[in-house]
Coordinates of C-alpha atoms and ligand atoms in Angstrom, one line a residue:
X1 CA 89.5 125.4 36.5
X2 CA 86.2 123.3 36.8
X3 CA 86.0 120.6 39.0
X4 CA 84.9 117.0 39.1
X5 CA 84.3 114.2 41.0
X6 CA 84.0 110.3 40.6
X7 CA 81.6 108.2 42.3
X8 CA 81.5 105.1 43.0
X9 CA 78.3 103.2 43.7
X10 CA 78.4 99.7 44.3
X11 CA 74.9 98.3 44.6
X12 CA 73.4 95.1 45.3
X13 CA 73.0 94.2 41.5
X14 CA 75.9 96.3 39.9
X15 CA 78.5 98.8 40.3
X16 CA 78.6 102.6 38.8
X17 CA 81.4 104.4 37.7
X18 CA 79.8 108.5 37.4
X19 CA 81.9 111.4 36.8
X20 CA 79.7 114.8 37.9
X21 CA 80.2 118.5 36.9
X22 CA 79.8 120.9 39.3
X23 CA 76.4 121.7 38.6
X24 CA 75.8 117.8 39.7
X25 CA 75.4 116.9 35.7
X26 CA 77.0 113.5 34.5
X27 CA 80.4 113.8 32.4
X28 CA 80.5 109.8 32.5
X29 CA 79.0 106.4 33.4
X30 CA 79.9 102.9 33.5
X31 CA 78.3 100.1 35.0
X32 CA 79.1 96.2 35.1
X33 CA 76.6 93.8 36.9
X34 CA 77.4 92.2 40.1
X35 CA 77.2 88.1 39.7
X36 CA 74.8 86.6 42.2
X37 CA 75.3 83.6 44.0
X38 CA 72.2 81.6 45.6
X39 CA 73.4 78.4 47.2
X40 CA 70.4 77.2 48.6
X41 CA 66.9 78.3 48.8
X42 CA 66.6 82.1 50.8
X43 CA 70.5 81.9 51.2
X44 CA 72.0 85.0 48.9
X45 CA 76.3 85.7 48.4
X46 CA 78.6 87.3 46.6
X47 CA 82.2 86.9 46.0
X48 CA 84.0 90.1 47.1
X49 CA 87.1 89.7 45.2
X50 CA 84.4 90.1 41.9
X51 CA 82.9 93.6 43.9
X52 CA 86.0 95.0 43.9
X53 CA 87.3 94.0 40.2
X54 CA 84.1 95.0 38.4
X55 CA 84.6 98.5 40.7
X56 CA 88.0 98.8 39.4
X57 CA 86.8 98.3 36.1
X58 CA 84.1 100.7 36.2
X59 CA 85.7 103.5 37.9
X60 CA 88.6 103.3 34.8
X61 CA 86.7 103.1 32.3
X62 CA 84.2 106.2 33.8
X63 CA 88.0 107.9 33.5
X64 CA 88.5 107.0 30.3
X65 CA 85.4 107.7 28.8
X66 CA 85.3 111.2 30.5
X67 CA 88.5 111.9 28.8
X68 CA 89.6 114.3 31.5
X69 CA 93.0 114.8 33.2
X70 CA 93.1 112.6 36.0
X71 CA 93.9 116.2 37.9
X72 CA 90.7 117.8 37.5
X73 CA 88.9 114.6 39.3
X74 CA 89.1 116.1 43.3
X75 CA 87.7 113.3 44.5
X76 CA 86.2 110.4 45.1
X77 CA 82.9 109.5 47.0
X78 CA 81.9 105.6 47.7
X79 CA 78.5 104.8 48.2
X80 CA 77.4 101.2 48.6
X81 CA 74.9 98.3 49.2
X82 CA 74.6 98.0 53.1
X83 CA 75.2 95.2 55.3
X84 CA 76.5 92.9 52.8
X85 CA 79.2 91.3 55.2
X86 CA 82.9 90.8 54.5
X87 CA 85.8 88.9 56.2
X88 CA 89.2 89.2 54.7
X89 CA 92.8 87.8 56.0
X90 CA 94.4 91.3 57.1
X91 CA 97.9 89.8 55.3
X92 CA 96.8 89.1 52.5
X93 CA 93.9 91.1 51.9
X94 CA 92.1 87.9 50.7
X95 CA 88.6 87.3 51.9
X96 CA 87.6 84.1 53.8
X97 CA 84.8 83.0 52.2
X98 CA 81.9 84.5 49.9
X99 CA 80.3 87.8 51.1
X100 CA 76.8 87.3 52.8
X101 CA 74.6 89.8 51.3
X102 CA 72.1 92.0 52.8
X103 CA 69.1 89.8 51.6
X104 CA 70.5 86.7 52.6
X105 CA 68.1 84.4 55.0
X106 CA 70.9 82.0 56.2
X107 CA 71.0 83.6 59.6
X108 CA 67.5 83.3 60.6
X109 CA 68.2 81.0 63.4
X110 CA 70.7 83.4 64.7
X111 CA 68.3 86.1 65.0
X112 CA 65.3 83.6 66.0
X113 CA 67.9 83.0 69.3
X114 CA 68.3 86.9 70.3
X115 CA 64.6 86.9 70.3
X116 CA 64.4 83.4 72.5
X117 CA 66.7 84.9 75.0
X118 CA 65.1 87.3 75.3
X119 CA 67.1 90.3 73.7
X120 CA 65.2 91.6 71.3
X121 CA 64.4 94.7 73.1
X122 CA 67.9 95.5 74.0
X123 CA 69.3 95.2 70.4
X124 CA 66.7 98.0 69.3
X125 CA 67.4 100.3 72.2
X126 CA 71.2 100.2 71.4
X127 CA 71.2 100.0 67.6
X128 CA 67.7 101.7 66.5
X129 CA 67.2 98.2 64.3
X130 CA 64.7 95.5 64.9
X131 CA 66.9 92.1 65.0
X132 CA 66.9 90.3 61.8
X133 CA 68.6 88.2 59.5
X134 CA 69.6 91.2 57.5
X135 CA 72.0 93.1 59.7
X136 CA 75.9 92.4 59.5
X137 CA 76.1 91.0 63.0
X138 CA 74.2 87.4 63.1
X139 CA 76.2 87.0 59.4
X140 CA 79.9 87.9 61.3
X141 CA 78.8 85.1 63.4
X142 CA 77.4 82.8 61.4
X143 CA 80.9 82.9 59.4
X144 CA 83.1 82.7 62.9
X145 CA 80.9 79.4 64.0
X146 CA 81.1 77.8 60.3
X147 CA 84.8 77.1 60.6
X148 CA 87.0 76.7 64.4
X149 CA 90.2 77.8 62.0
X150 CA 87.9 81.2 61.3
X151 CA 86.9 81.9 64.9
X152 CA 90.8 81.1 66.1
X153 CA 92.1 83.3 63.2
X154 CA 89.8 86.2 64.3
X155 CA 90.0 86.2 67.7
X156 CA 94.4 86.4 67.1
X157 CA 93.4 89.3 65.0
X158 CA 94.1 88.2 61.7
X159 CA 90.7 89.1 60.6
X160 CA 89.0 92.2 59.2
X161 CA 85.3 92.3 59.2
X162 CA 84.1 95.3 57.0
X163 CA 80.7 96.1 55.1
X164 CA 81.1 96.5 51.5
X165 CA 82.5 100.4 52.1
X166 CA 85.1 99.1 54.5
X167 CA 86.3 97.0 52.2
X168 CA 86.6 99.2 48.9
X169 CA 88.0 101.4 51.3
X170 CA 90.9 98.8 51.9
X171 CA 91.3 98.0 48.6
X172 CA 91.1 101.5 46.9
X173 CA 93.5 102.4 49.8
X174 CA 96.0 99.6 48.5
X175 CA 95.5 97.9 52.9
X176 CA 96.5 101.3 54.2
X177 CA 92.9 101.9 56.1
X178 CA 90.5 99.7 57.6
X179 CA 87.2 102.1 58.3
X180 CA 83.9 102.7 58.1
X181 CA 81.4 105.7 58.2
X182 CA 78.7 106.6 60.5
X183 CA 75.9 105.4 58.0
X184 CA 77.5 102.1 57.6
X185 CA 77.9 101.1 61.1
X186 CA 74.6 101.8 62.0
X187 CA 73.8 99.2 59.6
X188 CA 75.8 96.6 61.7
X189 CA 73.2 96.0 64.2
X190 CA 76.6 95.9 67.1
X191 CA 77.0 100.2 66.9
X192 CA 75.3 102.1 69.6
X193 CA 73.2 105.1 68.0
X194 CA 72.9 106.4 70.9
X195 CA 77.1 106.9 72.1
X196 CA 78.4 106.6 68.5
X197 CA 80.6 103.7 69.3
X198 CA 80.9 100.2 69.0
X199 CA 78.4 98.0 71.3
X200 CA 80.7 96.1 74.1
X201 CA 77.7 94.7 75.2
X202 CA 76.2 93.1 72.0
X203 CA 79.8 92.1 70.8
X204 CA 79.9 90.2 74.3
X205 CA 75.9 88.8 73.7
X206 CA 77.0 87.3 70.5
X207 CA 80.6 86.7 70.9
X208 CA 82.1 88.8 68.4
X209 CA 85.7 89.8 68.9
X210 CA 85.8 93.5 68.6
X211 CA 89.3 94.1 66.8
X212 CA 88.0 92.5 64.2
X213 CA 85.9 95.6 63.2
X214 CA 86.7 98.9 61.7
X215 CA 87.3 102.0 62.9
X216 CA 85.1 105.0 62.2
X217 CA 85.4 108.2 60.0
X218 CA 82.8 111.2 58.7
X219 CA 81.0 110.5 55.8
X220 CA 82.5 113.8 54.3
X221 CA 86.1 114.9 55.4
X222 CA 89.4 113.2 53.4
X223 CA 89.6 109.8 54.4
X224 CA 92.5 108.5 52.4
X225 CA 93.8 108.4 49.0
X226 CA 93.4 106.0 46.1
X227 CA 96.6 104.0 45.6
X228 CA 98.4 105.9 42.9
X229 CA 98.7 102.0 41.1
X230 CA 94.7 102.5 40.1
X231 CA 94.2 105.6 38.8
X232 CA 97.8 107.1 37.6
X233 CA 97.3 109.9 41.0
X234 CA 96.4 109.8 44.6
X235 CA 93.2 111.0 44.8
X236 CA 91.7 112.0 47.7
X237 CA 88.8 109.5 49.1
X238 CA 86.5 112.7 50.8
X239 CA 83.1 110.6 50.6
X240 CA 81.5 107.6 52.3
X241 CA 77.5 106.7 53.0
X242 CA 75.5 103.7 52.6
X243 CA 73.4 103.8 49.6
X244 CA 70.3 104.5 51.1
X245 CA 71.5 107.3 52.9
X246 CA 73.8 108.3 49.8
X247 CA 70.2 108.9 48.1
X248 CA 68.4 111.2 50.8
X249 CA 71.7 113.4 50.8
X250 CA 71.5 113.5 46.7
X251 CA 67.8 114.3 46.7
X252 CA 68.6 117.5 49.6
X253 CA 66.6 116.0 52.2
X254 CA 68.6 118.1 55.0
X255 CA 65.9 119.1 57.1
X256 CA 63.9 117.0 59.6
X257 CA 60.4 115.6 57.8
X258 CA 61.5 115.7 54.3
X259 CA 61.6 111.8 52.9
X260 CA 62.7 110.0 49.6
X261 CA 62.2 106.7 48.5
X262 CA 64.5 104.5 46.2
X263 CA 63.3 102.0 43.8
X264 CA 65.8 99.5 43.2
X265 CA 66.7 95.8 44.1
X266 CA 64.6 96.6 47.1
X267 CA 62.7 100.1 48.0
X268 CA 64.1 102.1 50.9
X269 CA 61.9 104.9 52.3
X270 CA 63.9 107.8 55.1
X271 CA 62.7 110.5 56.4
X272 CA 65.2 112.5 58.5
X273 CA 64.6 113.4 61.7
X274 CA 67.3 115.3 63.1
X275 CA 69.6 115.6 65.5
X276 CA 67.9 113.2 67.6
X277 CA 67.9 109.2 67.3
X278 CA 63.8 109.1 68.3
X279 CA 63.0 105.4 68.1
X280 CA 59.8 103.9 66.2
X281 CA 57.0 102.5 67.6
X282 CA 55.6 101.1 64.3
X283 CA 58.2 98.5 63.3
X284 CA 61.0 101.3 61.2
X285 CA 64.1 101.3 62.4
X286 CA 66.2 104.1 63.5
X287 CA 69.5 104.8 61.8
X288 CA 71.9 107.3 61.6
X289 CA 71.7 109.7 57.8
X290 CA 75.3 111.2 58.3
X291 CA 78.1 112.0 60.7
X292 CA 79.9 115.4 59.6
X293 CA 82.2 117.4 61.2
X294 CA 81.2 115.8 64.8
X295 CA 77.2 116.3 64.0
X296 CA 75.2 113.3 63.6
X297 CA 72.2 113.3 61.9
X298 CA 69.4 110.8 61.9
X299 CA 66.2 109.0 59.8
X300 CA 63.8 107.1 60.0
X301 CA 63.8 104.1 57.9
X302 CA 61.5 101.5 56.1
X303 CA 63.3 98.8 54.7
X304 CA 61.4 96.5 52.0
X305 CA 63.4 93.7 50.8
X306 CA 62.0 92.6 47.4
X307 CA 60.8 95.0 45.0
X308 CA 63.0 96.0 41.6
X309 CA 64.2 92.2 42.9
X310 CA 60.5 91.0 42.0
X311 CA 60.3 92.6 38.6
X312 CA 64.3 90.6 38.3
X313 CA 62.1 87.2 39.1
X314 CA 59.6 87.9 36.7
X315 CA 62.6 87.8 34.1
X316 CA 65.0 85.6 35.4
X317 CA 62.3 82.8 37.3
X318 CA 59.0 82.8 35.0
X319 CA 60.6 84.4 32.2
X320 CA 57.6 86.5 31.3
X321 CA 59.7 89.4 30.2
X322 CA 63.3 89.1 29.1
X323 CA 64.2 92.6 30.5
X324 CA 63.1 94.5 33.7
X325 CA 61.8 97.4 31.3
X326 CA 59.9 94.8 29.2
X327 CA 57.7 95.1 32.8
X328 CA 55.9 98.7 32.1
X329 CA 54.7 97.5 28.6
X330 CA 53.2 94.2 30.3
X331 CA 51.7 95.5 32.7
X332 CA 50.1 98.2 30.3
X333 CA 48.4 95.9 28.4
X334 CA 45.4 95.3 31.3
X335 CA 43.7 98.1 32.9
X336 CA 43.9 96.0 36.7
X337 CA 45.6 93.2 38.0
X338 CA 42.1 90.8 37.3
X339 CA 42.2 90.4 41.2
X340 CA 45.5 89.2 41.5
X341 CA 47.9 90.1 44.0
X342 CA 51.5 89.3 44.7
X343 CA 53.5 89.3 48.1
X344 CA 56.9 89.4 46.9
X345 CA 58.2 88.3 50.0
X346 CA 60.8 86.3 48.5
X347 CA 63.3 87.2 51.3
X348 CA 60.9 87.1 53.9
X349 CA 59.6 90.4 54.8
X350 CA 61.2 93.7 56.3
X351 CA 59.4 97.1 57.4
X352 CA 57.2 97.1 59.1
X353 CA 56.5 93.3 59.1
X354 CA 59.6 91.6 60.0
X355 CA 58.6 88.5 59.8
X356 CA 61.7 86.2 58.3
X357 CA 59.7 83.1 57.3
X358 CA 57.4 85.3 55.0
X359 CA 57.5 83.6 51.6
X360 CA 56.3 84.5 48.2
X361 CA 52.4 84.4 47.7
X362 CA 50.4 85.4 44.2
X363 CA 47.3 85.4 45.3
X364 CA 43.4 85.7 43.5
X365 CA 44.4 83.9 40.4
X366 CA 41.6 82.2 38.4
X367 CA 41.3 80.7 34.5
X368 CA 41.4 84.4 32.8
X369 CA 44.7 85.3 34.8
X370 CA 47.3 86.2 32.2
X371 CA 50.8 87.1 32.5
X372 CA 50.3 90.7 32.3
X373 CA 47.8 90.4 35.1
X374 CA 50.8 89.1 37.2
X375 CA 53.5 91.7 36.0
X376 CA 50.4 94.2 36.8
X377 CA 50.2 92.7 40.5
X378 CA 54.0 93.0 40.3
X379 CA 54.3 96.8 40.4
X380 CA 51.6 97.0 42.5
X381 CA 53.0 95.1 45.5
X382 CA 55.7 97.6 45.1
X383 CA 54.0 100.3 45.6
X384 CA 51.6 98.5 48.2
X385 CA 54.8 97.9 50.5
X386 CA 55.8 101.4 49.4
X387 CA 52.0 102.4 51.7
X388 CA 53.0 100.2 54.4
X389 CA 56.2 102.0 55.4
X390 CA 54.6 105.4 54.9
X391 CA 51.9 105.0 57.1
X392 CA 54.2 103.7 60.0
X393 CA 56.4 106.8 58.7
X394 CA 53.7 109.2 59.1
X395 CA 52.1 107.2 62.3
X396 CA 56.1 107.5 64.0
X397 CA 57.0 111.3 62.9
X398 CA 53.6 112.6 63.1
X399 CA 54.3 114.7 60.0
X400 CA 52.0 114.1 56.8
X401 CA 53.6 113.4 53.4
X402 CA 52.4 116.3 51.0
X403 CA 54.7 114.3 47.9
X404 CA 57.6 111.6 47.9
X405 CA 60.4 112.1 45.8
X406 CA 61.6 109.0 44.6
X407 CA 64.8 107.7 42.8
X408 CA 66.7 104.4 41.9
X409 CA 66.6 102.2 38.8
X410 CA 63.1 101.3 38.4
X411 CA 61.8 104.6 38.0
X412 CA 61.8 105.1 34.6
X413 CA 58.7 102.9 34.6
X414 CA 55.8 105.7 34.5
X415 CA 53.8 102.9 35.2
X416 CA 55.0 102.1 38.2
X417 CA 55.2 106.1 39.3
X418 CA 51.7 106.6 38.4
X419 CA 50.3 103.3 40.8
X420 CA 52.5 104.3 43.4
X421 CA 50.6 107.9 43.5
X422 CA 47.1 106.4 43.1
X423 CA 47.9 103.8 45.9
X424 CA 49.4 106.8 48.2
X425 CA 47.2 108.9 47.4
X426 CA 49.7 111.9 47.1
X427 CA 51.5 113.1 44.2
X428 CA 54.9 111.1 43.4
X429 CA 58.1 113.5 42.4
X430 CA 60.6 111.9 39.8
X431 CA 63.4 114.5 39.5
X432 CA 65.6 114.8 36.5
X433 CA 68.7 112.8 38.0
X434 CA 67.8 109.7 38.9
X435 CA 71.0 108.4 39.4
X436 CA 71.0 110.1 42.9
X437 CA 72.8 107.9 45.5
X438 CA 75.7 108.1 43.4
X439 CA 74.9 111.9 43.5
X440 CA 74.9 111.8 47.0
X441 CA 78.7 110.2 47.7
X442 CA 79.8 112.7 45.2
X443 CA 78.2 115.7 47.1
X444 CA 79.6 114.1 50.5
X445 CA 83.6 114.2 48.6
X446 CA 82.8 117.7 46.9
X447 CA 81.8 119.2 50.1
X448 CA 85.2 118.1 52.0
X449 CA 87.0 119.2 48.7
X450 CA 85.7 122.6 48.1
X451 CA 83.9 121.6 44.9
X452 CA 80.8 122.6 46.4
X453 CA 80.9 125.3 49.2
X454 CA 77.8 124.2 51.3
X455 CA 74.1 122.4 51.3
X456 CA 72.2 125.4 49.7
X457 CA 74.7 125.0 46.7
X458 CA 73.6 121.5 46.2
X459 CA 69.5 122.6 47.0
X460 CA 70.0 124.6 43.9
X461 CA 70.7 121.2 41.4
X462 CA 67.5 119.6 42.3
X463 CA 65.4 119.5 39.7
X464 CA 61.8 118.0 38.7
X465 CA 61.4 116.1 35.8
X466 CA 57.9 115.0 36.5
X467 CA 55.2 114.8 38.9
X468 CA 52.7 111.5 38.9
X469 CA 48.8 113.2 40.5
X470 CA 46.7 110.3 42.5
X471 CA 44.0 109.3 39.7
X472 CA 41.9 106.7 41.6
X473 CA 39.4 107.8 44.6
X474 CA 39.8 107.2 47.8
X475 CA 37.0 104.4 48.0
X476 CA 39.3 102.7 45.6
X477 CA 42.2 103.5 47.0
X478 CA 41.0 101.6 50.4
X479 CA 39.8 98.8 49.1
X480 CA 42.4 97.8 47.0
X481 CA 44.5 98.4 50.0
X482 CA 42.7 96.2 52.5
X483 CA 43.1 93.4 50.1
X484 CA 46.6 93.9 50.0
X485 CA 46.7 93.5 53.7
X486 CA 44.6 90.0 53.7
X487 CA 47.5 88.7 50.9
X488 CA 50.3 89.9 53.8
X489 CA 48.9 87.9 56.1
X490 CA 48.5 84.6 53.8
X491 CA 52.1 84.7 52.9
X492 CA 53.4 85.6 56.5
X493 CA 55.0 82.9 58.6
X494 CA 54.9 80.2 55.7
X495 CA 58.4 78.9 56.3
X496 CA 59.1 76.5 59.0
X497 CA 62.3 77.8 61.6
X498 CA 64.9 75.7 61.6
X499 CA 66.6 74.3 64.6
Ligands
ADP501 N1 61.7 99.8 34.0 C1 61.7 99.1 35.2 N2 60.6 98.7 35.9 C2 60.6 98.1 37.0 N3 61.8 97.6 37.6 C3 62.9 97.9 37.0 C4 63.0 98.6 35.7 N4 64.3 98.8 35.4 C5 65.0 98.2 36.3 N5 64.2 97.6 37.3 C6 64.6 96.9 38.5 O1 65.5 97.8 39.2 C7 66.6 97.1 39.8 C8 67.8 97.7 39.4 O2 67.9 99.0 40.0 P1 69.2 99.6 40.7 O3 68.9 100.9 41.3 O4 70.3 99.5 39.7 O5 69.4 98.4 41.8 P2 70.6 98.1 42.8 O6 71.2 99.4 43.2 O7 69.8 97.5 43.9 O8 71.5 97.1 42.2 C9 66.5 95.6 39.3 O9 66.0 94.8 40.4 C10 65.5 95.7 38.1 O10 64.7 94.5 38.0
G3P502 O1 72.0 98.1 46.4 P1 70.6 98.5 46.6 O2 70.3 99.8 45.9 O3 69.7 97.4 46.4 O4 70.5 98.8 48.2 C1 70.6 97.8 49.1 C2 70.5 98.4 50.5 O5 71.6 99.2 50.8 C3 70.3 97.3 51.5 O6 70.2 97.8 52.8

């Protein structure tokens, strides 16, 4: 009988529902935005309670519309936006407060103190990351020194901490577990890469009380079963990995040097190296791809904050466009960007800047700019951040990028695919499944369920839909690249720390 499997990928701005075949095609799909909440300027939450019903609702009616027997579904793989921080009352499964999302600047301070101490340093050695606001641990903290009643209630061990896996895992789960994976807790900046366990030492440097935090589990092996109250059966829960991470595993990148990026609320670029957690010297951090069966395997990462994100502004904040796709046409309509350029550093700026008090610049504008000139500048700051990480990719592993398969919800834009090649200067791969992080968390639960039997089974799924050539020279290429690098610095260190 054939086999299936449902994945479930909560993202930053929505959450999936897919059903795949065994040949890794999609049966079914459902997807439900995520509500965003921004209560003051660079401060960016969630309400967890709304992850986890829109989840529900998508993963039921994925069922539905699949019209299979809920028997022939083996399994279930979660795959999820990282570092997006969650405390819930372990009794009643309620959560204190709204989720702080990855993106979220309101622990700058935090981080700005690690660094005035001193610190710094010793967080990277331990955790592979470079400290900053976007890591789970200064936002545990900043909830546990919002509110004494918070702090007193964790520290009794009323409290579960959990990224957003932990807590679909508890809910899916019906309370039973309280875990995360390998991928996820590298994400925390309080795991050690290095031991594979929980940081004493940072959780004593910030105060955090340690059984508040999950245990760990593989990303592929059963991990528990859905509550037979949400889908009619107990399905096994074989899958787990954060969504970046989720994406290299769906695009087969199983050996050290090959790399993917993903284009969606932000672009995240890994390369995996190996078996062994070698740390950057150019600013990427270092974070573990996968835990299975005892082996851990690692990538290098290049975290940019803000790029499907500034295509989202466009729409929602100037209201240039009134949907994301309206972008390509836009941007078509000039053959440049007229001179403009646009640091979408929104969210301050991550790899390999890291500067949190980077703000938004456009840049170059005079009377003849237009609108399209600015959505023009829009796609190319993504694919101008997309360069910056590469280089400190290919500086770091010393390997050269021959092509870069990329994936994620922006690209469909063949606009966007073709400026990212000319501004590499190497081709860009777009393979026919795009929807490959969920592809990923389902691969993870097939493997541990015998729906697939090993990686060279999945190798054989990948498939290229199309291949975007470099079509500007290299005289080109440079300068536009340079000018790029004068915006960066314009923007950088705009904001003023606060106390
Ligand atoms: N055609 C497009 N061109 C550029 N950006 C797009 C396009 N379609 C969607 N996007 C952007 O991609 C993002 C959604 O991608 P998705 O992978 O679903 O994100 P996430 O997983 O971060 O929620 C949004 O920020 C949206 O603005
Ligand atoms: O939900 P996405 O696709 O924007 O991914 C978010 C990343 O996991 C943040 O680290």
């Amino acid at each position: 009988m054939s086999k299936y499997v449902l994945a479930l990928d909560q993202g930053t701005t929505s959450s999936r529902a897919i059903i795949f075949d065994q040949e890794g095609n999609i049966v079914s799909l459902a997807q439900r935005p995520i509500d965003q909440i921004y209560p003051h300027p660079g401060w960016v939450n969630q309400d967890a309670e709304h992850i986890w019903e829109v989840t529900l609702s998508v993963m039921k009616e994925a069922v539905q519309q699949s019209q299979l027997g809920i028997s022939q579904i083996a399994a279930i793989g979660i795959t999820n936006q990282r570092e997006t921080t969650i405390l819930w009352d372990r009794a009643t499964g309620k959560p204190v407060g709204p989720a702080i999302v990855w993106q979220s600047r309101q622990t700058s301070h935090l981080v700005d103190d690690i660094f005035r101490r001193g610190k710094a340093e010793r967080y990277q050695q331990i955790t592979g990351l470079v400290p900053d606001a976007y890591f789970s641990a200064t936002k545990i903290l900043w909830m546990l020194e919002q509110d004494p009643e918070v702090r007193r209630r964790a520290e009794q061990g009323d409290l579960a901490f959990g990224t957003v896996d932990s807590w679909l895992l508890w809910k899916l789960s019906g309370g039973k577990v309280h875990l995360t994976d390998y991928s996820n807790a590298s994400r925390t900046m309080l795991f050690d890469i290095n031991e594979l366990e929980w940081s004493d030492e940072l959780l004593a440097d910030l105060n955090i009380p340690k059984h508040i935090l999950p245990g760990l589990c593989d990303n592929s092996g059963i991990i528990c079963h859905a509550d037979s109250s949400i889908l009619g059966a107990e399905i096994p829960v074989a899958g787990v990995a954060g969504d970046q991470q989720a994406a290299l595993f769906g695009q087969t990148c199983f050996s050290p040097g090959e790399a993917k990026n993903t284009y969606g609320t932000g672009s995240f670029c890994l390369m995996n190296i190996g078996e062994k957690p070698t740390h950057s010297k150019h600013k990427l951090l270092t974070t573990i791809a996968w835990g299975i069966n005892g082996k851990v395997e690692y990538a290098l990462e290049g975290s940019i904050f803000v790029t499907g994100a500034a295509v989202g502004w466009l729409r929602d904040g100037l209201g240039i466009i009134k949907t994301s796709e309206e972008v390509e046409q836009l941007a078509s309509s000039v053959k440049d960007s007229g001179g403009v350029f646009f640091v979408p550093a929104l969210v301050g700026l991550g790899a390999p800047y890291w500067d949190q008090y980077a703000r938004g610049t456009i840049i170059g504008i005079t009377r003849s700019t237009t609108a399209a000139h600015i959505a023009r500048a829009t796609l190319e700051a993504i694919a101008f951040q997309t360069r910056d990480v590469v280089e400190a990719m290919i500086a770091d592993s010393g390997i050269d990028l021959h092509e870069l398969r990329v994936d994620g919800g922006a690209v469909k834009n063949d606009l966007l695919l073709q400026i990212q090649a000319d501004i590499l200067g190497v081709p860009v791969v777009r393979p026919t499944m795009t929807e490959v992080t969920a592809l990923g968390a389902a691969y993870l639960a097939g493997l541990a369920t015998d729906v697939w039997a090993d990686q060279q089974d999945l190798k054989a799924h990948w498939k290229e839909d199309r291949r975007f050539e470099p079509s500007i020279n290299a005289d080109q290429r440079e300068s536009l690249y340079s000018t790029w690098k004068r915006a960066v610095e314009r923007a950088c260190r705009w904001e003023k720390p606060t106390e």
